[in-house]
Short mmCIF file of C-alpha atoms in Angstrom, two decimals:
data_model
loop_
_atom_site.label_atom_id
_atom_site.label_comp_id
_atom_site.label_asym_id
_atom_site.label_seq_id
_atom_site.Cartn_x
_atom_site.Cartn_y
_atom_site.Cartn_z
CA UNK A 100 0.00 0.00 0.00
CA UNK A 101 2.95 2.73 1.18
CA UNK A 102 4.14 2.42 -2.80
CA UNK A 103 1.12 2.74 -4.00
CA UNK A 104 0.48 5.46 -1.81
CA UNK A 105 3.61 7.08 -3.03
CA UNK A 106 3.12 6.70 -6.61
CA UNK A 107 -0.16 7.88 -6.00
CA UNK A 108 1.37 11.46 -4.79
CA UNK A 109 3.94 11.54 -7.48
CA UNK A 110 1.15 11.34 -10.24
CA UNK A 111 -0.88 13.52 -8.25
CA UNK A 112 2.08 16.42 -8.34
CA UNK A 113 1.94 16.33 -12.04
CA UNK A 114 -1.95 17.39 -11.92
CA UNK A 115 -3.24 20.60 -13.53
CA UNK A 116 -6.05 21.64 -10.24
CA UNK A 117 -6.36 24.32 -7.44
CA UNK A 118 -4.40 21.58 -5.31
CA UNK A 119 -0.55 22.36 -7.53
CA UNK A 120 -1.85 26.00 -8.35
CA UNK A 121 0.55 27.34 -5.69
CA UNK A 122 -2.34 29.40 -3.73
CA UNK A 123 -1.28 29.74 -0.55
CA UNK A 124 -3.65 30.54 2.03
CA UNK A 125 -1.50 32.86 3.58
CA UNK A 126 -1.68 35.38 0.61
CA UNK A 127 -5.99 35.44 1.10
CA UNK A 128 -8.12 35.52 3.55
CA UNK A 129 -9.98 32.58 3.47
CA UNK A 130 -12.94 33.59 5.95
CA UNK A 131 -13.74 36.56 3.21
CA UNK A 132 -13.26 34.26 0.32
CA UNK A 133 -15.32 31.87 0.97
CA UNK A 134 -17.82 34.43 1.65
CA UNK A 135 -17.58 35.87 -2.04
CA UNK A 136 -17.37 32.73 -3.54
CA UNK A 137 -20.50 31.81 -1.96
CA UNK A 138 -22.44 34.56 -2.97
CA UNK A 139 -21.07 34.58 -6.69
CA UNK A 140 -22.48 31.20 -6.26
CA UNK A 141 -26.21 32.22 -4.94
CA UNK A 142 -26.24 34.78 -7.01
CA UNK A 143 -25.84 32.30 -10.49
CA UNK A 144 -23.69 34.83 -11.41
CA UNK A 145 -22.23 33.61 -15.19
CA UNK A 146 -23.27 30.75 -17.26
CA UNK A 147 -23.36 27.03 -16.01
CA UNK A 148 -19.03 26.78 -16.74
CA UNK A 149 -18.53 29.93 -14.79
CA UNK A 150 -20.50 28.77 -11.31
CA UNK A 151 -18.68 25.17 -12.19
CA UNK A 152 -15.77 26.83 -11.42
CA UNK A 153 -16.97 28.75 -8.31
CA UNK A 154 -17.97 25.74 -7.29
CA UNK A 155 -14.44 24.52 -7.81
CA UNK A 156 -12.89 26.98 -5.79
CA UNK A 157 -15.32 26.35 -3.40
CA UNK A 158 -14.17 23.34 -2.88
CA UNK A 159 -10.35 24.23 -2.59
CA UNK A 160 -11.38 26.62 0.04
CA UNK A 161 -13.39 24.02 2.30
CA UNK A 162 -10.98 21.66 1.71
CA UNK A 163 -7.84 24.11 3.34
CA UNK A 164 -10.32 25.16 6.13
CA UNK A 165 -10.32 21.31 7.19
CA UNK A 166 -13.87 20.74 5.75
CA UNK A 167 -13.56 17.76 3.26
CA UNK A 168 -17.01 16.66 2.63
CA UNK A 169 -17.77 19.89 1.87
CA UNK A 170 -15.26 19.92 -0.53
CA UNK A 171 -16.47 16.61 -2.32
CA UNK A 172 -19.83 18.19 -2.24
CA UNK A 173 -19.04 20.80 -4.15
CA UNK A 174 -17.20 19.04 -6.66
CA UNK A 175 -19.82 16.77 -7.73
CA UNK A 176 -21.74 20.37 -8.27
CA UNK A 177 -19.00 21.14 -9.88
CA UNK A 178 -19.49 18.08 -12.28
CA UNK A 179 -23.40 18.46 -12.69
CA UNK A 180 -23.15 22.05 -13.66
CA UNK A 181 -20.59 21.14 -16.49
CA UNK A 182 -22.52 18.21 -17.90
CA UNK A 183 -25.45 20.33 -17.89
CA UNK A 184 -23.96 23.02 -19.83
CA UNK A 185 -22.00 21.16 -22.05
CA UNK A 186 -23.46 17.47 -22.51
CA UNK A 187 -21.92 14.06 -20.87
CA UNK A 188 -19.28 14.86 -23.74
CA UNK A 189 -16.91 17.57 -21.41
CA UNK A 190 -14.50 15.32 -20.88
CA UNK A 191 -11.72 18.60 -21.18
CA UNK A 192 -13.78 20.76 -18.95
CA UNK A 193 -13.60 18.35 -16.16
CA UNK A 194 -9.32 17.94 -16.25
CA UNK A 195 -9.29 20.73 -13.10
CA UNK A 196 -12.64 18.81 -11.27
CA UNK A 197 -11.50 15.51 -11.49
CA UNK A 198 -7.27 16.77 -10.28
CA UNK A 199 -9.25 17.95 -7.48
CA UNK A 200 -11.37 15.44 -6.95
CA UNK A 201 -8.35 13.02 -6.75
CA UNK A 202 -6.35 15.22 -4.27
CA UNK A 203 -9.39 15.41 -1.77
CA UNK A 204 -9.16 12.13 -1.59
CA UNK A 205 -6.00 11.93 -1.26
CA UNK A 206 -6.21 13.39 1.64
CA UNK A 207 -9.21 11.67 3.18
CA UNK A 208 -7.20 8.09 2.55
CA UNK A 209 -9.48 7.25 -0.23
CA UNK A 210 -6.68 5.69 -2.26
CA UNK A 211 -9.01 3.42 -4.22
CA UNK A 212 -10.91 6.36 -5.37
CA UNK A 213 -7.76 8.65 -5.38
CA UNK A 214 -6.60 6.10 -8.01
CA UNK A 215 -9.99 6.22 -10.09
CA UNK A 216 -9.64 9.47 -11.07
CA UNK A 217 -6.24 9.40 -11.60
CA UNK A 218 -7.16 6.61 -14.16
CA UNK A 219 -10.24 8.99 -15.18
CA UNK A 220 -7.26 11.69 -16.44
CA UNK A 221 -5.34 9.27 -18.04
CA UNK A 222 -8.21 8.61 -20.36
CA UNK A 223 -8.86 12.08 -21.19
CA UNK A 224 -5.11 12.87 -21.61
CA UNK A 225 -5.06 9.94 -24.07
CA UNK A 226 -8.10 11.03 -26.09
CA UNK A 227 -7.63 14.68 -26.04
CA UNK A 228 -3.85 15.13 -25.82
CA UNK A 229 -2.64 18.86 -25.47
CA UNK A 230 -0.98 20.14 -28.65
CA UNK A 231 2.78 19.68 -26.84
CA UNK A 232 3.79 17.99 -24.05
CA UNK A 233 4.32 21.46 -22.02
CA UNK A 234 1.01 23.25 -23.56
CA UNK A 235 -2.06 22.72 -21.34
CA UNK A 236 -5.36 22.74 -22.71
CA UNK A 237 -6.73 26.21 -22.91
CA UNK A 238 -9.75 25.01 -20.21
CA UNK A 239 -7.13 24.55 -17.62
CA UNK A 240 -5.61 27.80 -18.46
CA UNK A 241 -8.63 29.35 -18.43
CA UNK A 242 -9.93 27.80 -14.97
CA UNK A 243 -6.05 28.18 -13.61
CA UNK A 244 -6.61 31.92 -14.28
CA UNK A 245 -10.59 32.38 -13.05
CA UNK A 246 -8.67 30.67 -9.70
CA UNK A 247 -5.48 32.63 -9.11
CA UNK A 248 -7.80 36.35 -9.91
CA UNK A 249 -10.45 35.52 -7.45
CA UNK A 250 -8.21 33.25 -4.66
CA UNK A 251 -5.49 36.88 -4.12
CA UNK A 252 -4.64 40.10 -5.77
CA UNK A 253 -1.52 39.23 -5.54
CA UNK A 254 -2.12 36.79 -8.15
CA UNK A 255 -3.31 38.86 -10.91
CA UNK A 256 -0.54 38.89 -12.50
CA UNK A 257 -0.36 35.16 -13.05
CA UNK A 258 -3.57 35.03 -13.76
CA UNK A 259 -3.47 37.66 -16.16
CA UNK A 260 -0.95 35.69 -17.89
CA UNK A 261 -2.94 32.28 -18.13
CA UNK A 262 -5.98 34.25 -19.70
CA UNK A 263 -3.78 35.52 -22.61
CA UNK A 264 -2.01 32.02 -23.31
CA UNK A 265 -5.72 31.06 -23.41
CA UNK A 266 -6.99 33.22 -25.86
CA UNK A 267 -3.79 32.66 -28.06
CA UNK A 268 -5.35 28.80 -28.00
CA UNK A 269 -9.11 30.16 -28.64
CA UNK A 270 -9.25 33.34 -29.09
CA UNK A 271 -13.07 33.70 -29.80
CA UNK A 272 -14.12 32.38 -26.16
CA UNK A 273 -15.87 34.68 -24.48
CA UNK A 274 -15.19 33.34 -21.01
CA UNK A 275 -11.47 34.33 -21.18
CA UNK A 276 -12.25 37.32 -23.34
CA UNK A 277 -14.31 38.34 -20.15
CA UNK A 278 -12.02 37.26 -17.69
CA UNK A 279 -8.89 39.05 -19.42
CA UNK A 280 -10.85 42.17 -19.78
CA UNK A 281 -11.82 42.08 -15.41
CA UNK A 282 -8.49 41.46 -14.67
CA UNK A 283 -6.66 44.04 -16.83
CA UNK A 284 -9.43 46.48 -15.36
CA UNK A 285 -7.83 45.63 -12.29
CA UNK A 286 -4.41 45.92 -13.16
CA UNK A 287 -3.97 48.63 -15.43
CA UNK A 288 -2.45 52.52 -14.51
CA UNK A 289 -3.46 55.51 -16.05
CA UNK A 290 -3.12 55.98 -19.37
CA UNK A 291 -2.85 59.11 -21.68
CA UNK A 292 -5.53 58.06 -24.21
CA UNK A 293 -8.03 55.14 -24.42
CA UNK A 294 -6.04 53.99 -27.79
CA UNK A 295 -3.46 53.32 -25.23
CA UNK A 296 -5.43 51.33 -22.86
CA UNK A 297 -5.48 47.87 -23.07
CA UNK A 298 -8.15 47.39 -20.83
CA UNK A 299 -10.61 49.50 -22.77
CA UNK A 300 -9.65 48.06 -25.88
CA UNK A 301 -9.80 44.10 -24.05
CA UNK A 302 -13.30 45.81 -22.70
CA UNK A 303 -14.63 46.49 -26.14
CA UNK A 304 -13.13 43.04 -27.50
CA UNK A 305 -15.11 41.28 -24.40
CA UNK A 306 -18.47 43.21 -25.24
CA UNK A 307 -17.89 41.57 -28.91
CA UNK A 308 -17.43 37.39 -28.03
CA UNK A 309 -20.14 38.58 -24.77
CA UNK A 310 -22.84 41.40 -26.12
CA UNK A 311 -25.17 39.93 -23.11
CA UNK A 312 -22.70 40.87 -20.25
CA UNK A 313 -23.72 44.27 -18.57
CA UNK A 314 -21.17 44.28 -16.09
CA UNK A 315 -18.36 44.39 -18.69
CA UNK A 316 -20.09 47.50 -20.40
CA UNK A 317 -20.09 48.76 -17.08
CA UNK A 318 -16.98 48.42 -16.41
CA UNK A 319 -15.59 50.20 -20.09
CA UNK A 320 -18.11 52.79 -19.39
CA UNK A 321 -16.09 53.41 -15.89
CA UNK A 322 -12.96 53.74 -18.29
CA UNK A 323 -14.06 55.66 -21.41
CA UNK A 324 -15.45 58.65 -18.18
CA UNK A 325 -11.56 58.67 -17.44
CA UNK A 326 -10.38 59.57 -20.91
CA UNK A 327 -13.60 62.19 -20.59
CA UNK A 328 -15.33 60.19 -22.90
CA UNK A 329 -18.67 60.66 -21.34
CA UNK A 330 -21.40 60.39 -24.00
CA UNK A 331 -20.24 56.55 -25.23
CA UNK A 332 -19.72 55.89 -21.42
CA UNK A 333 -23.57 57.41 -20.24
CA UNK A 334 -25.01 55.18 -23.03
CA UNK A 335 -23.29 52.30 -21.69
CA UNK A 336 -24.66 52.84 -18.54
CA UNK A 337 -28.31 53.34 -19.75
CA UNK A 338 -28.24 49.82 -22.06
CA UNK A 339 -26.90 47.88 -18.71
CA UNK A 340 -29.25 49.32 -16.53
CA UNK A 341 -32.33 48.61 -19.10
CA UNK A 342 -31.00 45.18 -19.26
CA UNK A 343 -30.21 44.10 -15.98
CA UNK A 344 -32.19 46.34 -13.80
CA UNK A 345 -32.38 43.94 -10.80
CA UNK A 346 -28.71 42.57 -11.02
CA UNK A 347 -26.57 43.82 -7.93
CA UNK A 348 -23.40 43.24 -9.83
CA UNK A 349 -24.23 45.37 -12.57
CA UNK A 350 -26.40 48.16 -9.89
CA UNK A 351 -22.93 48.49 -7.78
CA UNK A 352 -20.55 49.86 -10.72
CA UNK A 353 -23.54 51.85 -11.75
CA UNK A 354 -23.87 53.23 -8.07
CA UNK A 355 -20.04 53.84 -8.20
CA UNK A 356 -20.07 55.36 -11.93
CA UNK A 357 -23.00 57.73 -10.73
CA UNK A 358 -21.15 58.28 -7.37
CA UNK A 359 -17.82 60.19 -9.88
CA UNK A 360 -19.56 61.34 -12.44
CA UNK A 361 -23.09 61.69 -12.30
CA UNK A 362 -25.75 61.91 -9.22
CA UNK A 363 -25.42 61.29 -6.09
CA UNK A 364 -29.04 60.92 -5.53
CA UNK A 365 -29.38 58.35 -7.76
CA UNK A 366 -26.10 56.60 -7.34
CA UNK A 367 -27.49 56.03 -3.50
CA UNK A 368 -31.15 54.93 -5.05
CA UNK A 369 -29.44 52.36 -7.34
CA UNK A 370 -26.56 51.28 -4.61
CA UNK A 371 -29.54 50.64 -2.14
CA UNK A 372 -31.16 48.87 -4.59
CA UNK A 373 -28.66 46.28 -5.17
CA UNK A 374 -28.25 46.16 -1.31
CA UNK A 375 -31.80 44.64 -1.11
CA UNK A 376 -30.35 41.66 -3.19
CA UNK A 377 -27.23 41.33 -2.16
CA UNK A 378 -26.94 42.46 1.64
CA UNK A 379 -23.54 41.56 2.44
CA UNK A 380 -21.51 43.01 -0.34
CA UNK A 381 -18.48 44.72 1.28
CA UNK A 382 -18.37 46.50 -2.30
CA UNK A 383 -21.84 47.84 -1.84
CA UNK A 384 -21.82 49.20 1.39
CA UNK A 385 -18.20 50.85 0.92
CA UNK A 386 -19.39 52.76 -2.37
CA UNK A 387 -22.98 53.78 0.24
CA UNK A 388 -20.55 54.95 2.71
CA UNK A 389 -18.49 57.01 -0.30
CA UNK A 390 -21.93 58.32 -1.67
CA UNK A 391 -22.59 59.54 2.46
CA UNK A 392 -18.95 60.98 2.89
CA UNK A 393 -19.28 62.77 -0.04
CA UNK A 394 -22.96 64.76 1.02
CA UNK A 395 -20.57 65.49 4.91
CA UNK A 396 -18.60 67.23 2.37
CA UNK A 397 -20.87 69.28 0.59
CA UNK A 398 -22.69 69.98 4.07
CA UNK A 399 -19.87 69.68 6.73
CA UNK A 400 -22.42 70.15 9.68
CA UNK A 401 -25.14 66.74 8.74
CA UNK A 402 -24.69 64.41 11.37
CA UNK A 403 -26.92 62.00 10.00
CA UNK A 404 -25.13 61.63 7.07
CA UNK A 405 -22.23 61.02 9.23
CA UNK A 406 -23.23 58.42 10.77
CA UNK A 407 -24.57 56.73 7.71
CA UNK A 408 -21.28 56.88 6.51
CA UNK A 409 -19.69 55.39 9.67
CA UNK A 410 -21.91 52.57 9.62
CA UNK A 411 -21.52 51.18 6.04
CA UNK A 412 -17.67 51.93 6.46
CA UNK A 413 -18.62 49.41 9.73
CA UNK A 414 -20.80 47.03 7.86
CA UNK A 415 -18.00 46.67 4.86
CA UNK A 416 -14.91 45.96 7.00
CA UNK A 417 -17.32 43.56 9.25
CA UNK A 418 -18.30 41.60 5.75
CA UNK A 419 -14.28 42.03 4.32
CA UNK A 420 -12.28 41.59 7.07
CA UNK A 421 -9.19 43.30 5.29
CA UNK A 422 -10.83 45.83 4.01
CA UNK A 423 -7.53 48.25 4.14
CA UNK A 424 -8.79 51.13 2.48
CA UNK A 425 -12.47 51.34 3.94
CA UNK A 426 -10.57 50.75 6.93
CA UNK A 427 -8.48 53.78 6.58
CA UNK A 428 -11.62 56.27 5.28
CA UNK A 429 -13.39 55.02 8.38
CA UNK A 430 -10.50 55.95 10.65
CA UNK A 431 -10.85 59.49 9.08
CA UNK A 432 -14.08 60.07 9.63
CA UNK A 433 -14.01 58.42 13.40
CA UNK A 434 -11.37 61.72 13.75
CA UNK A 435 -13.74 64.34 12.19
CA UNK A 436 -16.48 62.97 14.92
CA UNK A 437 -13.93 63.61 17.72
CA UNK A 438 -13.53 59.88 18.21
CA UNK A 439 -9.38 60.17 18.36
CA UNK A 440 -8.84 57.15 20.28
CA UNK A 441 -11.11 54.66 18.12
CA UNK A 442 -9.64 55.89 15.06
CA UNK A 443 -5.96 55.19 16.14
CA UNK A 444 -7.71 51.84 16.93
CA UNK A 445 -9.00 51.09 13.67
CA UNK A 446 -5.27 52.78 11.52
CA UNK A 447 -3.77 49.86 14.23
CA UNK A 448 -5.50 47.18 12.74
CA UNK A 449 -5.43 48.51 9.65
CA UNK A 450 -1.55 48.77 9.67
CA UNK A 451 -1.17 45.36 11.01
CA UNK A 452 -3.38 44.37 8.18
CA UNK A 453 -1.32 46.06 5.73
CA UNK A 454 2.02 43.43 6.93
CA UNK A 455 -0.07 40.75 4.92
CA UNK A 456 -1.94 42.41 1.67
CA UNK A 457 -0.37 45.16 -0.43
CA UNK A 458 -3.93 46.32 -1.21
CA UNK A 459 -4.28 50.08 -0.44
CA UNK A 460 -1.80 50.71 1.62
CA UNK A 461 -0.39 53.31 -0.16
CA UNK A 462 -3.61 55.47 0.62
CA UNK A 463 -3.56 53.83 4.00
CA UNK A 464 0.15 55.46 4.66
CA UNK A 465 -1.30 58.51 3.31
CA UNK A 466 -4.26 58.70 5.37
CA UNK A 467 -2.63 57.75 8.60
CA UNK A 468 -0.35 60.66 7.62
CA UNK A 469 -2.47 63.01 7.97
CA UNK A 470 -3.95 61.69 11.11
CA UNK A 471 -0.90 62.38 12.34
CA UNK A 472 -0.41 65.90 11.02
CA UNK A 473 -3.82 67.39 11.83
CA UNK A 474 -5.41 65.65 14.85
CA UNK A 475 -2.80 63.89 16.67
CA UNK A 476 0.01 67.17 16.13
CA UNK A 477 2.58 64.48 15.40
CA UNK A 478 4.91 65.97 13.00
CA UNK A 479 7.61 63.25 13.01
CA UNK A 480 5.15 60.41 12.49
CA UNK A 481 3.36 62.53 10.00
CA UNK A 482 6.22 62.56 8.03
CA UNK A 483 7.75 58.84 8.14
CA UNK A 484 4.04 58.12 6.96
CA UNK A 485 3.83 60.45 3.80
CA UNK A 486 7.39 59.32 2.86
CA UNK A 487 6.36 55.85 3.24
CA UNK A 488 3.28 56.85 0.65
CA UNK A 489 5.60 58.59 -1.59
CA UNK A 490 8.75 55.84 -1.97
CA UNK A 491 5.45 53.10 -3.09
CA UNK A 492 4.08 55.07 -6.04
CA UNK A 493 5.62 58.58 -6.26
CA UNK A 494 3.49 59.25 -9.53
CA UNK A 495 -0.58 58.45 -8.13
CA UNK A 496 -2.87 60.65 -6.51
CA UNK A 497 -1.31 59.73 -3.21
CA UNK A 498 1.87 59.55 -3.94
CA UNK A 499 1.94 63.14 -5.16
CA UNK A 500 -0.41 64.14 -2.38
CA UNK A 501 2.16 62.72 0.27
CA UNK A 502 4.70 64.88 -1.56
CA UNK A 503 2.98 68.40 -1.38
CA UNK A 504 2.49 68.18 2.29
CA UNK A 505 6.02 66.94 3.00
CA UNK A 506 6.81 70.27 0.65
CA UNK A 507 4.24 72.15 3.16
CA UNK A 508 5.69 70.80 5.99
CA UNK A 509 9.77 71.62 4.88
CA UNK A 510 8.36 75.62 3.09
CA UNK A 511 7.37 76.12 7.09
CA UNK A 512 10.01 74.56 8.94
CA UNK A 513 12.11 76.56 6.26
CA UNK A 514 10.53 80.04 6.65
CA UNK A 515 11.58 79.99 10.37
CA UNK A 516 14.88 78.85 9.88
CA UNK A 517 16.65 78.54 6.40
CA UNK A 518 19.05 76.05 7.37
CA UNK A 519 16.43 73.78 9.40
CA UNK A 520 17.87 70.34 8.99
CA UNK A 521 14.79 68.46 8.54
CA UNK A 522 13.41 70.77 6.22
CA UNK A 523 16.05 70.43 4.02
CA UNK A 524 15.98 66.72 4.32
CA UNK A 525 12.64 66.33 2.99
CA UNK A 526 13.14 68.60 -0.11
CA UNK A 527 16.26 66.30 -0.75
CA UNK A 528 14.26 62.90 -0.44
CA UNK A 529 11.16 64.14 -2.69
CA UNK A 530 13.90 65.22 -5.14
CA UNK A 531 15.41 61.78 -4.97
CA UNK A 532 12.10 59.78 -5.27
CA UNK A 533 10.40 62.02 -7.98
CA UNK A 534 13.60 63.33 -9.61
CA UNK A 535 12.12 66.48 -8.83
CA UNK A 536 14.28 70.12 -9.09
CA UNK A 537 15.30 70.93 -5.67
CA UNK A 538 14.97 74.22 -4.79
CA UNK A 539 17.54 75.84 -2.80
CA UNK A 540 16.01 77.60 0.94
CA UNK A 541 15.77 80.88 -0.57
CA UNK A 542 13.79 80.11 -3.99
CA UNK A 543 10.91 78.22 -1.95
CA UNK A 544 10.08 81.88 -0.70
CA UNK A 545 9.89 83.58 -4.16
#
């Protein structure tokens, strides 16, 4: 049995499935995952192959939070969902079910049926053998990359990668048209034109090989409003709303498009419409509690609104328990209500956070910064934070906010004293991260 056992393993290494995928669940959090897998999953959101592989996931996720039966249970989903989309001919689109499959049990000390579908993959290799012994077949690509994008950011890279070697295989499928399109949405930096954007042109290319999909028009109407574009990206907006009125997917990026660019009345009216169908969207109740900060803005002295805003900025961090940036904007507003001490509780946890996922801590830094500066009267810390903002991403929003208040900072240290050592340290590190001129003591008074 121990060879058996062993050979057993060494075949199972050589598997294409979540199981050799290298996700570690250190780089997720698996509590929050689950959480959006499930509700992708409840929500049917996709064709049959799409919440197959949700269902896949699903079971990767059960399986690392010690629940195996679960994970078998949502396997054989996995399988029905397939063979009713595609026929009891889907022999290829079961390669990543059937790895995992064998690797659950695996681990349960099912050899005999760890060994059947090992046999089962055999078969399919045989019949349906990839075009070179290194290529994969562009279903495993394309389920490899649907994985890696929704398992970590910090795999959207790879999967990025895995969608385009699948579309060089098909390049008409509008599954990994889609899925290339979401994640290079995700990915992509500002760019000086749309004609430079390969997101918007992937977008357009999605909407093609998937005219029924209103989330990716949403999504290219969110980038042709950044190039100014407004009139193709208002139209956009109108066809998926006609279309998919009641879909909370498609109601949150027109809440957030409405939120930048439009009404705020109406971004709230749609937002709290998808809330009724989807309740515990961390998305949905941070863009609410963006629509709410936005009206304390415009009327500094509305409590109500305050608190509104405090409480989805509660609800999403509750739902998304790394929530770094909604963490951060709730921090803020905790200060502005005179709550010092509970907003250097939540920055804590949001800095400790931070140690783990990369994901807006730059605005964190940034934030924290000036939480420093302007309620706690922390110069020193003020400044280690908006250099810590600036040495990330010297050219965003953030990074050249952090660098005009460590200019503001330096001008009044400066003004007092012209030869003010840490005033002229900061002009010298902004001119080192940004390549910036640096101005001698006396032109920064001219």
């Amino acid at each position: 049995m121990s060879c058996t056992v062993d050979n057993s393993l060494t075949e199972l290494a050589k598997l294409e499935c979540h199981f050799t995928w290298d996700m570690n669940k250190r780089d997720t959090n698996l509590t929050d995952l689950l959480t959006r897998l499930e509700q992708h999953r409840d929500l049917k959101l996709g064709q049959e192959a799409g919440t197959a592989h949700t269902h896949n996931s699903l079971a990767y996720v059960k399986y690392l939070l010690g629940s195996h039966e679960d994970a078998l249970t949502n396997l054989k989903k996995s399988v029905e969902l397939t063979k009713d989309g595609y026929g009891d001919n889907c022999d290829e689109k079961l390669i990543v079910t059937y790895g995992n499959f064998a690797w659950v049990h695996y681990h349960m000390k099912h050899y005999a049926e760890c060994q059947s579908y090992l046999e089962k993959l055999k078969k399919i290799k045989q019949k349906n053998p990839p075009v070179s012994t290194s290529a994969l077949h562009p279903q495993v690509l394309g389920e490899k990359a649907w994985a890696l994008f929704k398992f970590s950011r910090k795999y959207y890279r790879r999967a990025q990668e895995c969608f385009k070697k699948a579309l060089e295989l098909e390049p008409e499928d509008g599954e990994w048209n889609a899925g290339y399109a979401i994640v290079l949405y995700r990915t992509e930096t500002k760019c000086a034109s749309p004609e430079n954007s390969s997101a918007t042109n992937q977008l357009r290319r999605a909407i093609e090989t998937n005219p029924d999909n209103d989330e990716l028009k949403l999504l290219l109407a969110l980038k042709l409003a950044e190039f100014k574009l407004f009139d193709e990206a208002e139209d956009l907006v109108e066809r998926a709303l006609e279309m998919s009125p009641d879909s909370p997917h498609v109601n949150r990026y027109v809440g957030k498009y409405m939120r930048t660019y439009g009404s705020l009345d109406r971004s709230i009216s749609v937002l709290k419409r998808a809330l009724d169908v989807s309740p515990n969207s961390a998305f949905i109740h941070h863009q609410l509690a963006l629509c709410y900060k936005q009206i304390i803005r415009e009327q500094p002295e509305s409590q109500r609104f305050r608190h509104l805003s405090i409480s989805h900025f509660e609800k999403a961090i509750t739902l998304k328990s790394d929530f770094i940036i909604a963490m951060a904007q709730l921090a803020i507003l905790y200060s502005e209500d005179e709550q010092i001490d509970r907003a250097e509780e939540v920055f804590q946890t949001a800095l400790f956070t931070a140690k783990e996922k990369p994901e807006g801590v730059q605005a964190l830094y940034l934030y924290y910064g000036e939480f420093q500066q302007y309620r706690k009267r922390n110069q020193h810390l003020a400044i280690k934070y908006y250099k810590d903002c600036l040495k990330m991403k010297p050219g965003t929003r953030d990074g050249k906010k952090s660098a005009k208040n460590l200019r503001k900072i330096a001008n009044k240290r400066l003004s007092y004293n012209t030869n003010d050592t840490m005033g002229l340290g900061i002009l010298k590190f902004i001119k080192q991260v940004t390549g910036e001129k640096q101005f001698t003591a006396c032109e920064h008074f001219l």
